[in-house]
Short mmCIF file of C-alpha atoms in Angstrom, two decimals:
data_model
loop_
_atom_site.label_atom_id
_atom_site.label_comp_id
_atom_site.label_asym_id
_atom_site.label_seq_id
_atom_site.Cartn_x
_atom_site.Cartn_y
_atom_site.Cartn_z
CA VAL Z 25 -12.04 -28.31 -17.73
CA HIS Z 26 -11.00 -32.32 -17.95
CA VAL Z 27 -7.57 -32.70 -18.04
CA GLN Z 28 -5.41 -35.61 -19.38
CA ASN Z 29 -1.37 -35.59 -19.10
CA GLY Z 30 -1.25 -32.06 -17.84
CA ARG Z 31 -3.37 -30.86 -20.95
CA ALA Z 32 -6.87 -29.56 -21.55
CA VAL Z 33 -8.68 -31.94 -23.41
CA SER Z 34 -12.43 -30.68 -23.23
CA THR Z 35 -14.13 -27.66 -21.59
CA GLU Z 36 -17.90 -27.18 -20.36
CA HIS Z 37 -19.04 -23.58 -19.35
CA SER Z 38 -21.97 -23.10 -16.96
CA THR Z 39 -25.00 -20.86 -17.60
CA THR Z 40 -23.22 -18.26 -15.37
CA CYS Z 41 -19.92 -18.04 -17.63
CA ILE Z 42 -22.21 -17.89 -20.62
CA ALA Z 43 -23.96 -14.96 -19.18
CA VAL Z 44 -20.79 -13.23 -17.99
CA THR Z 45 -19.19 -13.61 -21.49
CA GLY Z 46 -21.93 -13.44 -23.92
CA TYR Z 47 -20.88 -16.40 -25.68
CA THR Z 48 -22.92 -19.48 -26.16
CA GLN Z 49 -21.69 -22.86 -25.40
CA GLU Z 50 -21.52 -23.94 -28.71
CA GLU Z 51 -19.32 -21.36 -29.66
CA PHE Z 52 -17.16 -22.28 -26.75
CA ARG Z 53 -17.11 -25.91 -28.45
CA LYS Z 54 -15.91 -24.91 -31.34
CA ASN Z 55 -13.17 -22.78 -30.27
CA PRO Z 56 -11.30 -23.94 -27.62
CA HIS Z 57 -8.95 -21.49 -26.91
CA LEU Z 58 -11.96 -18.77 -26.80
CA TRP Z 59 -11.79 -17.91 -23.11
CA ILE Z 60 -8.07 -17.00 -23.42
CA GLN Z 61 -8.93 -15.28 -26.45
CA MET Z 62 -11.46 -12.89 -24.82
CA VAL Z 63 -8.90 -12.13 -21.66
CA TYR Z 64 -8.02 -8.48 -22.13
CA ASP Z 65 -4.58 -7.95 -23.72
CA ASP Z 66 -2.78 -6.70 -20.56
CA ASP Z 67 -4.01 -9.41 -18.25
CA CYS Z 68 -3.59 -12.31 -20.87
CA GLN Z 69 -0.11 -13.13 -19.75
CA MET Z 70 -1.02 -13.40 -15.88
CA VAL Z 71 -4.11 -15.74 -16.73
CA ILE Z 72 -1.60 -17.94 -19.17
CA GLU Z 73 0.73 -18.33 -16.20
CA ARG Z 74 -2.09 -19.26 -13.67
CA THR Z 75 -3.75 -21.71 -16.03
CA GLU Z 76 -0.26 -23.36 -16.59
CA ARG Z 77 0.13 -23.77 -13.04
CA MET Z 78 -3.14 -25.37 -12.51
CA LEU Z 79 -2.34 -27.97 -15.39
CA GLU Z 80 0.60 -28.72 -13.43
CA GLY Z 81 -1.44 -29.59 -10.38
CA GLN Z 82 -0.58 -26.23 -8.19
CA ASN Z 83 -3.11 -24.53 -6.38
CA VAL Z 84 -3.90 -21.12 -7.45
CA GLU Z 85 -5.61 -18.25 -5.38
CA PRO Z 86 -8.65 -16.73 -6.95
CA TYR Z 87 -7.42 -13.90 -8.97
CA GLU Z 88 -9.48 -10.89 -11.22
CA HIS Z 89 -8.63 -9.84 -14.65
CA ARG Z 90 -10.64 -8.25 -17.35
CA ILE Z 91 -12.21 -9.75 -20.35
CA ILE Z 92 -13.95 -8.64 -23.74
CA ARG Z 93 -17.36 -9.65 -23.89
CA LYS Z 94 -19.10 -11.06 -27.38
CA ASP Z 95 -20.36 -7.38 -27.44
CA GLY Z 96 -17.53 -5.72 -27.00
CA ALA Z 97 -17.91 -4.64 -23.43
CA VAL Z 98 -15.00 -4.86 -20.96
CA ARG Z 99 -15.84 -6.36 -17.68
CA TRP Z 100 -13.83 -7.69 -14.60
CA VAL Z 101 -14.24 -11.04 -13.30
CA ARG Z 102 -13.06 -12.99 -10.20
CA ASN Z 103 -12.05 -16.21 -11.35
CA THR Z 104 -11.76 -19.13 -8.26
CA PRO Z 105 -10.12 -22.24 -9.60
CA VAL Z 106 -11.08 -25.41 -7.89
CA LEU Z 107 -8.64 -28.43 -8.56
CA HIS Z 108 -9.90 -32.27 -8.78
CA HIS Z 109 -7.24 -34.96 -8.47
CA ASP Z 110 -7.56 -38.66 -8.68
CA LYS Z 111 -6.71 -40.99 -5.97
CA GLN Z 112 -2.98 -41.18 -6.98
CA GLY Z 113 -3.14 -37.24 -6.69
CA THR Z 114 -3.17 -36.70 -10.64
CA LEU Z 115 -5.24 -33.37 -11.69
CA ILE Z 116 -7.91 -34.85 -13.80
CA SER Z 117 -10.01 -31.47 -13.97
CA TYR Z 118 -10.57 -28.30 -12.50
CA ASP Z 119 -13.48 -25.69 -12.20
CA GLY Z 120 -13.12 -21.98 -12.73
CA LEU Z 121 -15.64 -20.33 -10.63
CA VAL Z 122 -16.38 -16.82 -12.23
CA GLN Z 123 -18.01 -13.96 -11.05
CA ASP Z 124 -18.55 -10.77 -12.58
CA VAL Z 125 -17.26 -7.95 -10.33
CA THR Z 126 -17.00 -5.21 -12.55
CA GLU Z 127 -19.22 -2.66 -10.32
CA ARG Z 128 -16.60 -3.27 -7.20
CA LYS Z 129 -13.37 -3.26 -9.14
CA GLU Z 130 -14.63 0.16 -10.92
CA SER Z 131 -15.46 1.73 -7.55
CA GLU Z 132 -12.14 0.50 -5.93
CA LEU Z 133 -10.13 1.99 -9.02
CA THR Z 134 -12.11 5.31 -8.58
CA VAL Z 135 -11.10 5.45 -4.76
CA GLN Z 136 -7.56 4.61 -5.81
CA ARG Z 137 -7.39 7.29 -8.77
CA GLU Z 138 -9.00 9.56 -6.09
CA ARG Z 139 -6.24 8.75 -3.54
CA GLU Z 140 -3.56 9.30 -6.11
CA SER Z 141 -5.00 12.65 -6.98
CA LEU Z 142 -4.94 13.46 -3.29
CA THR Z 143 -1.62 12.39 -2.84
CA ARG Z 144 -0.36 14.43 -5.71
CA ARG Z 145 -2.18 17.36 -4.59
CA VAL Z 146 -0.72 16.93 -0.96
CA GLU Z 147 3.07 16.63 -2.45
CA GLU Z 148 2.33 19.98 -4.65
CA ARG Z 149 0.89 21.75 -1.86
CA THR Z 150 3.97 20.59 0.66
CA ALA Z 151 6.34 21.54 -2.03
CA GLU Z 152 4.69 24.75 -2.23
CA LEU Z 153 4.79 25.26 1.35
CA GLN Z 154 8.53 24.51 1.30
CA GLN Z 155 9.20 26.81 -1.27
CA ALA Z 156 7.33 29.92 0.65
CA ASN Z 157 9.35 28.82 4.27
CA ALA Z 158 12.56 28.80 1.92
CA GLU Z 159 11.70 32.29 0.89
CA LEU Z 160 10.72 33.48 4.16
CA ALA Z 161 13.84 32.33 5.86
CA ARG Z 162 15.50 34.19 3.13
CA ALA Z 163 13.76 37.11 3.54
CA ALA Z 164 14.51 36.88 7.36
CA ARG Z 165 18.42 36.59 6.91
CA MET Z 166 18.20 39.30 4.59
CA LYS Z 167 16.47 41.62 7.09
CA ASP Z 168 19.17 40.40 10.06
CA GLU Z 169 21.90 41.03 7.48
CA PHE Z 170 20.51 44.92 6.68
CA LEU Z 171 19.77 45.61 10.42
CA ALA Z 172 23.12 44.43 11.56
CA THR Z 173 24.78 46.50 8.72
CA MET Z 174 22.74 49.46 9.33
CA SER Z 175 23.43 49.13 12.92
CA HIS Z 176 26.88 49.23 12.44
CA GLU Z 177 27.00 52.14 9.98
CA PHE Z 178 24.87 54.20 12.43
CA ARG Z 179 27.11 53.75 15.40
CA THR Z 180 30.11 54.76 13.52
CA PRO Z 181 29.18 58.53 13.27
CA LEU Z 182 27.22 58.52 16.70
CA HIS Z 183 30.30 57.47 18.42
CA THR Z 184 31.75 60.44 16.64
CA ILE Z 185 29.12 62.89 17.55
CA LEU Z 186 29.25 61.59 21.25
CA GLY Z 187 32.96 61.62 21.41
CA MET Z 188 32.88 65.45 20.13
CA ALA Z 189 30.14 66.50 22.69
CA GLU Z 190 32.64 64.75 25.23
CA ALA Z 191 35.12 66.72 24.26
CA LEU Z 192 33.35 70.33 24.01
CA ALA Z 193 31.93 69.46 27.82
CA GLU Z 194 35.03 68.97 28.72
CA GLU Z 195 35.76 72.60 27.11
CA VAL Z 196 38.79 71.31 24.95
CA PHE Z 197 37.61 73.44 22.05
CA GLY Z 198 37.28 77.02 24.49
CA PRO Z 199 34.71 77.68 27.27
CA LEU Z 200 30.95 76.98 27.40
CA THR Z 201 28.16 79.20 28.26
CA PRO Z 202 25.56 77.56 30.47
CA LYS Z 203 22.82 77.57 27.52
CA GLN Z 204 25.75 75.92 25.55
CA ARG Z 205 26.64 73.23 28.21
CA GLU Z 206 22.91 72.45 28.34
CA ALA Z 207 22.48 71.70 24.73
CA LEU Z 208 25.59 69.62 24.74
CA THR Z 209 23.95 67.58 27.69
CA SER Z 210 20.78 66.87 25.53
CA ILE Z 211 22.94 65.86 22.42
CA ASP Z 212 24.80 63.42 24.92
CA GLU Z 213 21.35 62.24 26.05
CA SER Z 214 19.87 61.68 22.82
CA GLY Z 215 22.94 60.12 21.36
CA ARG Z 216 23.11 57.55 24.05
CA HIS Z 217 19.55 57.04 23.88
CA LEU Z 218 19.98 56.24 20.07
CA LEU Z 219 23.06 54.05 20.75
CA ALA Z 220 21.08 51.96 23.24
CA ILE Z 221 18.21 51.59 20.65
CA ILE Z 222 20.99 50.39 18.03
CA ARG Z 223 22.32 48.01 20.79
CA ASP Z 224 18.60 46.41 20.90
CA ILE Z 225 18.55 46.21 17.22
CA LEU Z 226 21.86 44.38 17.21
CA ASP Z 227 20.44 41.99 19.61
CA LEU Z 228 17.56 41.34 17.77
CA ALA Z 229 19.46 40.70 14.95
CA LYS Z 230 21.70 38.24 16.75
CA ILE Z 231 18.40 36.54 18.26
CA GLY Z 232 17.03 35.91 14.62
CA ALA Z 233 20.50 34.13 13.68
CA GLY Z 234 20.63 32.08 16.84
CA LYS Z 235 23.84 34.08 17.92
CA LEU Z 236 22.70 35.66 20.98
CA GLU Z 237 24.58 34.15 24.04
CA LEU Z 238 22.38 34.26 27.00
CA LEU Z 239 24.69 34.95 30.40
CA ILE Z 240 22.39 33.93 33.38
CA THR Z 241 23.49 35.40 36.82
CA PRO Z 242 22.05 35.93 40.41
CA VAL Z 243 20.39 39.58 40.82
#
């Protein structure tokens, strides 16, 4: 591209550029805006901005964009600008080295889509696990609450049974026969064993709730 006063005045296209775009040298000569017109709409603004920077004499890093070939096919190209200045530092021309990178770009986009899909699946799975953990924690809390409630409910009548057995054993309600005393002893032992089990259940509920206080002493 030959440049005068910051404007492109003439353009020549290599055989590589013609092969990549599908247009002939004559078609490029007849339409000086053909290169911009064939740029994919979503990439057009970016190409125009870089072209304007080059016409101002600024160096531009290689960039990639899509073009629509003459046959309608969409291709990815890598454009590598090379600027030429005169002895006074004025831009007199620049070369745009064009390379078809469609296969590589499509592979990169496929990998990117797979990564995004994997990321979404991981996020969905993480959300499912978090919900499952929340449900498990809720179930555990309900279990502990149930155990604590039922343990208290069991202890109240059990204390009454043990109290009445103790009163009977002390013959508060009258003398006992040996066989009756043996039966009361069995009631008392079974009641205290059941009370110990209930206390263990309460301790387990406290452990689950993180409320069990551990007292360490020498033995």
